[in-house]
Amino acid sequence: MEWAKVCKTKDIERVREAVSKLDVNERDVRGRTPLMLFLTNRMPLEAIKLLLAQNIDLEVRDKLGDTALKKAVKFKQAEVLSLLLAEGVDLQAPEGITATAWYAARDHRGIADLLLDTPGAIRLTLQAAEQLQVESILYEESLDTMCHEISKVSSAVILHAIVNGYNWDDGPEPMLAALANPVCAPITMMDMFELMEGEYWLEQTEEELASSYWKRPWKEMAEILQEKLKFCDR
């Protein structure tokens, strides 16, 4: 009997036998634990509960650097996430928020919002009223009015949604207003830097900036973000 075969059977009785006979913290050549194998092979929830009852190590990483929590995110297993959270799994990562399961889950808002206790995380699913406010600002035809409305936003959640929904081809001014807003969260700044291709603008020389008047505000914003992000846990 071995975990590589057990994890493909979907047979609860065989899992029960394996749990009593095999090492529940065993690692395969890829560094994966039995729990990770169960997640990868989408074993029944009851089988996963049998493993969790054995006081297994939930924080171990495989050779890809993934924990069981990240595997559950990868395979969109919300029920397993809830079980792992109930077991007290660590939501933080020594490398910062970009290495967390919440960050990996951001494309799936419902799953990401299960991990909101992650330090630095922000709610991604909007309530109806919040969605209306975001759309009202993003669809505003006047950039001056848009900037004014963005400066008045009092919710980090709404500001984050605006930044991620903004058409960056419309220019940097509204995003400069977002950056100046006190509720702009560190994760929002990280997204801004990525969305605006901050590294590209930081590399622009004075000669390149002088060739077009519209370029300088972009570099200035990239420099502001770079400075602010120095003090963020990334």
mmCIF file of C-alpha atoms in Angstrom:
data_model
loop_
_atom_site.group_PDB
_atom_site.id
_atom_site.type_symbol
_atom_site.label_atom_id
_atom_site.label_comp_id
_atom_site.label_asym_id
_atom_site.label_seq_id
_atom_site.Cartn_x
_atom_site.Cartn_y
_atom_site.Cartn_z
ATOM 1 C CA MET A 1 0.000 0.000 0.000
ATOM 2 C CA GLU A 2 1.303 3.460 -0.886
ATOM 3 C CA TRP A 3 -0.134 6.956 -0.953
ATOM 4 C CA ALA A 4 0.384 7.403 -4.692
ATOM 5 C CA LYS A 5 -2.170 4.650 -5.288
ATOM 6 C CA VAL A 6 -4.458 5.379 -2.355
ATOM 7 C CA CYS A 7 -5.010 8.947 -3.533
ATOM 8 C CA LYS A 8 -6.477 7.709 -6.806
ATOM 9 C CA THR A 9 -8.942 5.162 -5.454
ATOM 10 C CA LYS A 10 -11.652 7.415 -3.968
ATOM 11 C CA ASP A 11 -12.205 4.425 -1.653
ATOM 12 C CA ILE A 12 -12.831 5.751 1.859
ATOM 13 C CA GLU A 13 -12.205 2.399 3.547
ATOM 14 C CA ARG A 14 -8.842 2.108 1.842
ATOM 15 C CA VAL A 15 -8.012 5.638 2.981
ATOM 16 C CA ARG A 16 -8.987 4.685 6.520
ATOM 17 C CA GLU A 17 -6.618 1.706 6.338
ATOM 18 C CA ALA A 18 -3.813 3.819 4.859
ATOM 19 C CA VAL A 19 -4.141 6.406 7.595
ATOM 20 C CA SER A 20 -3.634 3.695 10.206
ATOM 21 C CA LYS A 21 -0.670 2.037 8.478
ATOM 22 C CA LEU A 22 1.256 4.669 6.490
ATOM 23 C CA ASP A 23 3.178 7.803 7.446
ATOM 24 C CA VAL A 24 0.669 10.658 7.111
ATOM 25 C CA ASN A 25 3.534 13.156 6.740
ATOM 26 C CA GLU A 26 5.404 11.187 4.075
ATOM 27 C CA ARG A 27 6.852 13.166 1.157
ATOM 28 C CA ASP A 28 7.077 11.988 -2.455
ATOM 29 C CA VAL A 29 9.880 12.903 -4.877
ATOM 30 C CA ARG A 30 8.179 16.243 -5.525
ATOM 31 C CA GLY A 31 7.970 17.013 -1.842
ATOM 32 C CA ARG A 32 4.208 16.480 -1.732
ATOM 33 C CA THR A 33 2.471 15.159 1.367
ATOM 34 C CA PRO A 34 -0.483 12.738 1.286
ATOM 35 C CA LEU A 35 -2.790 15.721 1.851
ATOM 36 C CA MET A 36 -1.361 17.477 -1.188
ATOM 37 C CA LEU A 37 -1.847 14.315 -3.245
ATOM 38 C CA PHE A 38 -5.444 14.092 -2.057
ATOM 39 C CA LEU A 39 -6.052 17.681 -3.111
ATOM 40 C CA THR A 40 -4.379 17.217 -6.485
ATOM 41 C CA ASN A 41 -6.495 14.142 -7.184
ATOM 42 C CA ARG A 42 -9.678 15.727 -5.803
ATOM 43 C CA MET A 43 -10.289 13.071 -3.201
ATOM 44 C CA PRO A 44 -13.651 13.135 -1.367
ATOM 45 C CA LEU A 45 -13.970 15.544 1.536
ATOM 46 C CA GLU A 46 -14.417 12.635 3.935
ATOM 47 C CA ALA A 47 -11.011 11.270 2.912
ATOM 48 C CA ILE A 48 -9.389 14.629 3.557
ATOM 49 C CA LYS A 49 -11.055 14.801 6.972
ATOM 50 C CA LEU A 50 -9.524 11.425 7.841
ATOM 51 C CA LEU A 51 -6.072 12.825 7.123
ATOM 52 C CA LEU A 52 -6.674 16.059 9.004
ATOM 53 C CA ALA A 53 -7.716 14.064 12.062
ATOM 54 C CA GLN A 54 -4.157 12.696 12.264
ATOM 55 C CA ASN A 55 -2.607 15.997 13.372
ATOM 56 C CA ILE A 56 -0.595 16.282 10.147
ATOM 57 C CA ASP A 57 1.860 19.049 9.282
ATOM 58 C CA LEU A 58 -0.119 21.643 7.319
ATOM 59 C CA GLU A 59 2.715 24.098 6.750
ATOM 60 C CA VAL A 60 5.156 21.919 4.811
ATOM 61 C CA ARG A 61 5.946 23.044 1.256
ATOM 62 C CA ASP A 62 6.517 20.926 -1.819
ATOM 63 C CA LYS A 63 9.319 21.572 -4.314
ATOM 64 C CA LEU A 64 7.169 24.194 -6.047
ATOM 65 C CA GLY A 65 6.929 26.072 -2.768
ATOM 66 C CA ASP A 66 3.234 25.278 -2.368
ATOM 67 C CA THR A 67 1.553 24.444 0.920
ATOM 68 C CA ALA A 68 -1.633 22.402 1.229
ATOM 69 C CA LEU A 69 -3.512 25.700 1.480
ATOM 70 C CA LYS A 70 -2.126 26.842 -1.855
ATOM 71 C CA LYS A 71 -3.024 23.498 -3.417
ATOM 72 C CA ALA A 72 -6.602 23.925 -2.219
ATOM 73 C CA VAL A 73 -6.651 27.357 -3.857
ATOM 74 C CA LYS A 74 -5.111 26.041 -7.068
ATOM 75 C CA PHE A 75 -7.785 23.372 -7.397
ATOM 76 C CA LYS A 76 -10.571 25.719 -6.228
ATOM 77 C CA GLN A 77 -11.596 23.533 -3.299
ATOM 78 C CA ALA A 78 -13.481 25.973 -1.092
ATOM 79 C CA GLU A 79 -14.738 23.308 1.326
ATOM 80 C CA VAL A 80 -11.195 22.122 1.942
ATOM 81 C CA LEU A 81 -10.093 25.709 2.522
ATOM 82 C CA SER A 82 -12.714 25.999 5.240
ATOM 83 C CA LEU A 83 -11.439 22.796 6.855
ATOM 84 C CA LEU A 84 -7.846 24.018 6.763
ATOM 85 C CA LEU A 85 -8.842 27.358 8.249
ATOM 86 C CA ALA A 86 -10.657 25.543 11.048
ATOM 87 C CA GLU A 87 -7.420 23.637 11.707
ATOM 88 C CA GLY A 88 -5.612 26.954 12.183
ATOM 89 C CA VAL A 89 -3.461 26.860 9.055
ATOM 90 C CA ASP A 90 -0.997 29.758 8.781
ATOM 91 C CA LEU A 91 -2.203 32.392 6.312
ATOM 92 C CA GLN A 92 1.048 34.351 6.268
ATOM 93 C CA ALA A 93 4.185 33.713 4.237
ATOM 94 C CA PRO A 94 7.715 34.767 5.247
ATOM 95 C CA GLU A 95 8.236 36.199 1.752
ATOM 96 C CA GLY A 96 5.296 38.596 2.108
ATOM 97 C CA ILE A 97 1.743 38.852 0.844
ATOM 98 C CA THR A 98 2.598 37.972 -2.761
ATOM 99 C CA ALA A 99 3.581 34.483 -1.570
ATOM 100 C CA THR A 100 0.319 33.858 0.301
ATOM 101 C CA ALA A 101 -2.612 31.674 -0.684
ATOM 102 C CA TRP A 102 -4.838 34.785 -0.712
ATOM 103 C CA TYR A 103 -2.659 36.395 -3.367
ATOM 104 C CA ALA A 104 -2.756 33.205 -5.440
ATOM 105 C CA ALA A 105 -6.557 33.161 -5.169
ATOM 106 C CA ARG A 106 -7.212 36.707 -6.388
ATOM 107 C CA ASP A 107 -8.587 35.631 -9.765
ATOM 108 C CA HIS A 108 -11.314 33.750 -7.899
ATOM 109 C CA ARG A 109 -12.847 36.342 -5.611
ATOM 110 C CA GLY A 110 -15.102 34.032 -3.642
ATOM 111 C CA ILE A 111 -12.162 31.829 -2.710
ATOM 112 C CA ALA A 112 -9.885 34.785 -1.984
ATOM 113 C CA ASP A 113 -12.486 36.255 0.358
ATOM 114 C CA LEU A 114 -12.371 33.075 2.454
ATOM 115 C CA LEU A 115 -8.778 34.042 3.217
ATOM 116 C CA LEU A 116 -9.440 37.635 4.263
ATOM 117 C CA ASP A 117 -7.688 37.136 7.599
ATOM 118 C CA THR A 118 -4.417 37.110 5.662
ATOM 119 C CA PRO A 119 -2.479 40.202 6.823
ATOM 120 C CA GLY A 120 -2.670 42.833 4.092
ATOM 121 C CA ALA A 121 -5.531 41.149 2.214
ATOM 122 C CA ILE A 122 -8.493 43.129 0.943
ATOM 123 C CA ARG A 123 -12.048 42.060 0.161
ATOM 124 C CA LEU A 124 -12.512 41.546 -3.580
ATOM 125 C CA THR A 125 -16.218 40.711 -3.841
ATOM 126 C CA LEU A 126 -18.225 43.928 -3.944
ATOM 127 C CA GLN A 127 -21.662 44.515 -2.514
ATOM 128 C CA ALA A 128 -24.277 45.887 -4.922
ATOM 129 C CA ALA A 129 -23.956 49.478 -3.688
ATOM 130 C CA GLU A 130 -20.167 49.287 -3.869
ATOM 131 C CA GLN A 131 -20.305 47.972 -7.428
ATOM 132 C CA LEU A 132 -22.560 50.863 -8.438
ATOM 133 C CA GLN A 133 -20.142 53.390 -6.954
ATOM 134 C CA VAL A 134 -17.180 51.808 -8.742
ATOM 135 C CA GLU A 135 -18.990 51.776 -12.079
ATOM 136 C CA SER A 136 -20.180 55.358 -11.638
ATOM 137 C CA ILE A 137 -16.587 56.518 -11.226
ATOM 138 C CA LEU A 138 -15.054 54.339 -13.925
ATOM 139 C CA TYR A 139 -17.665 55.340 -16.511
ATOM 140 C CA GLU A 140 -17.312 59.064 -15.784
ATOM 141 C CA GLU A 141 -16.394 60.836 -19.035
ATOM 142 C CA SER A 142 -14.672 63.802 -17.406
ATOM 143 C CA LEU A 143 -11.219 62.906 -16.059
ATOM 144 C CA ASP A 144 -11.325 65.907 -13.725
ATOM 145 C CA THR A 145 -14.597 64.711 -12.228
ATOM 146 C CA MET A 146 -13.251 61.166 -12.019
ATOM 147 C CA CYS A 147 -10.176 62.385 -10.139
ATOM 148 C CA HIS A 148 -12.362 64.375 -7.752
ATOM 149 C CA GLU A 149 -14.623 61.405 -7.049
ATOM 150 C CA ILE A 150 -11.650 59.094 -6.534
ATOM 151 C CA SER A 151 -10.152 61.520 -4.030
ATOM 152 C CA LYS A 152 -13.385 61.314 -1.988
ATOM 153 C CA VAL A 153 -13.538 57.500 -1.830
ATOM 154 C CA SER A 154 -13.435 56.430 1.817
ATOM 155 C CA SER A 155 -13.298 52.656 1.333
ATOM 156 C CA ALA A 156 -10.080 50.762 0.621
ATOM 157 C CA VAL A 157 -12.190 48.009 -0.959
ATOM 158 C CA ILE A 158 -13.843 50.394 -3.414
ATOM 159 C CA LEU A 159 -10.577 52.146 -4.245
ATOM 160 C CA HIS A 160 -8.920 48.795 -4.921
ATOM 161 C CA ALA A 161 -11.728 47.840 -7.311
ATOM 162 C CA ILE A 162 -11.432 51.180 -9.110
ATOM 163 C CA VAL A 163 -7.692 50.764 -9.610
ATOM 164 C CA ASN A 164 -8.122 47.247 -10.973
ATOM 165 C CA GLY A 165 -10.987 48.253 -13.251
ATOM 166 C CA TYR A 166 -9.439 51.429 -14.606
ATOM 167 C CA ASN A 167 -8.538 51.781 -18.284
ATOM 168 C CA TRP A 168 -4.905 52.774 -17.947
ATOM 169 C CA ASP A 169 -4.828 54.076 -21.513
ATOM 170 C CA ASP A 170 -6.847 57.056 -20.260
ATOM 171 C CA GLY A 171 -3.790 58.509 -18.537
ATOM 172 C CA PRO A 172 -2.205 58.622 -15.078
ATOM 173 C CA GLU A 173 -4.192 61.448 -13.471
ATOM 174 C CA PRO A 174 -7.028 59.377 -11.922
ATOM 175 C CA MET A 175 -4.536 56.860 -10.603
ATOM 176 C CA LEU A 176 -2.413 59.632 -9.119
ATOM 177 C CA ALA A 177 -5.577 60.709 -7.311
ATOM 178 C CA ALA A 178 -6.034 57.133 -6.089
ATOM 179 C CA LEU A 179 -2.435 56.978 -4.920
ATOM 180 C CA ALA A 180 -2.865 60.218 -2.977
ATOM 181 C CA ASN A 181 -6.003 58.916 -1.259
ATOM 182 C CA PRO A 182 -5.204 57.942 2.382
ATOM 183 C CA VAL A 183 -7.219 54.710 2.096
ATOM 184 C CA CYS A 184 -5.019 53.349 -0.708
ATOM 185 C CA ALA A 185 -3.855 49.987 0.658
ATOM 186 C CA PRO A 186 -0.365 48.538 0.090
ATOM 187 C CA ILE A 187 -1.783 45.696 -2.024
ATOM 188 C CA THR A 188 -3.550 48.305 -4.162
ATOM 189 C CA MET A 189 -0.244 50.088 -4.686
ATOM 190 C CA MET A 190 1.373 46.808 -5.688
ATOM 191 C CA ASP A 191 -1.357 46.253 -8.261
ATOM 192 C CA MET A 192 -0.952 49.811 -9.526
ATOM 193 C CA PHE A 193 2.768 49.323 -10.050
ATOM 194 C CA GLU A 194 2.153 46.110 -11.975
ATOM 195 C CA LEU A 195 -0.749 47.450 -14.045
ATOM 196 C CA MET A 196 1.137 50.577 -15.094
ATOM 197 C CA GLU A 197 4.275 48.539 -15.895
ATOM 198 C CA GLY A 198 6.211 50.497 -13.304
ATOM 199 C CA GLU A 199 9.582 48.910 -14.036
ATOM 200 C CA TYR A 200 9.341 50.120 -17.628
ATOM 201 C CA TRP A 201 8.752 53.706 -16.551
ATOM 202 C CA LEU A 202 11.521 53.641 -13.959
ATOM 203 C CA GLU A 203 13.958 52.709 -16.720
ATOM 204 C CA GLN A 204 12.997 55.691 -18.879
ATOM 205 C CA THR A 205 15.877 58.159 -19.313
ATOM 206 C CA GLU A 206 15.568 61.948 -19.274
ATOM 207 C CA GLU A 207 16.107 61.949 -23.014
ATOM 208 C CA GLU A 208 13.251 59.494 -23.526
ATOM 209 C CA LEU A 209 10.972 61.464 -21.219
ATOM 210 C CA ALA A 210 11.717 64.707 -23.032
ATOM 211 C CA SER A 211 10.570 63.221 -26.332
ATOM 212 C CA SER A 212 6.907 63.275 -25.256
ATOM 213 C CA TYR A 213 5.355 65.534 -22.605
ATOM 214 C CA TRP A 214 2.869 62.856 -21.469
ATOM 215 C CA LYS A 215 5.565 60.433 -20.323
ATOM 216 C CA ARG A 216 6.883 62.307 -17.285
ATOM 217 C CA PRO A 217 3.775 61.894 -15.057
ATOM 218 C CA TRP A 218 3.993 58.143 -15.587
ATOM 219 C CA LYS A 219 7.576 58.013 -14.391
ATOM 220 C CA GLU A 220 6.758 60.259 -11.454
ATOM 221 C CA MET A 221 3.967 57.920 -10.405
ATOM 222 C CA ALA A 222 6.262 54.905 -10.750
ATOM 223 C CA GLU A 223 8.835 56.640 -8.535
ATOM 224 C CA ILE A 224 6.219 57.495 -5.901
ATOM 225 C CA LEU A 225 4.990 53.905 -5.874
ATOM 226 C CA GLN A 226 8.516 52.536 -5.691
ATOM 227 C CA GLU A 227 9.224 54.697 -2.650
ATOM 228 C CA LYS A 228 5.983 53.771 -0.883
ATOM 229 C CA LEU A 229 6.421 50.069 -1.598
ATOM 230 C CA LYS A 230 9.832 50.057 0.074
ATOM 231 C CA PHE A 231 7.992 50.050 3.374
ATOM 232 C CA CYS A 232 5.436 47.398 2.442
ATOM 233 C CA ASP A 233 5.601 43.685 3.215
ATOM 234 C CA ARG A 234 5.638 42.330 -0.335
#
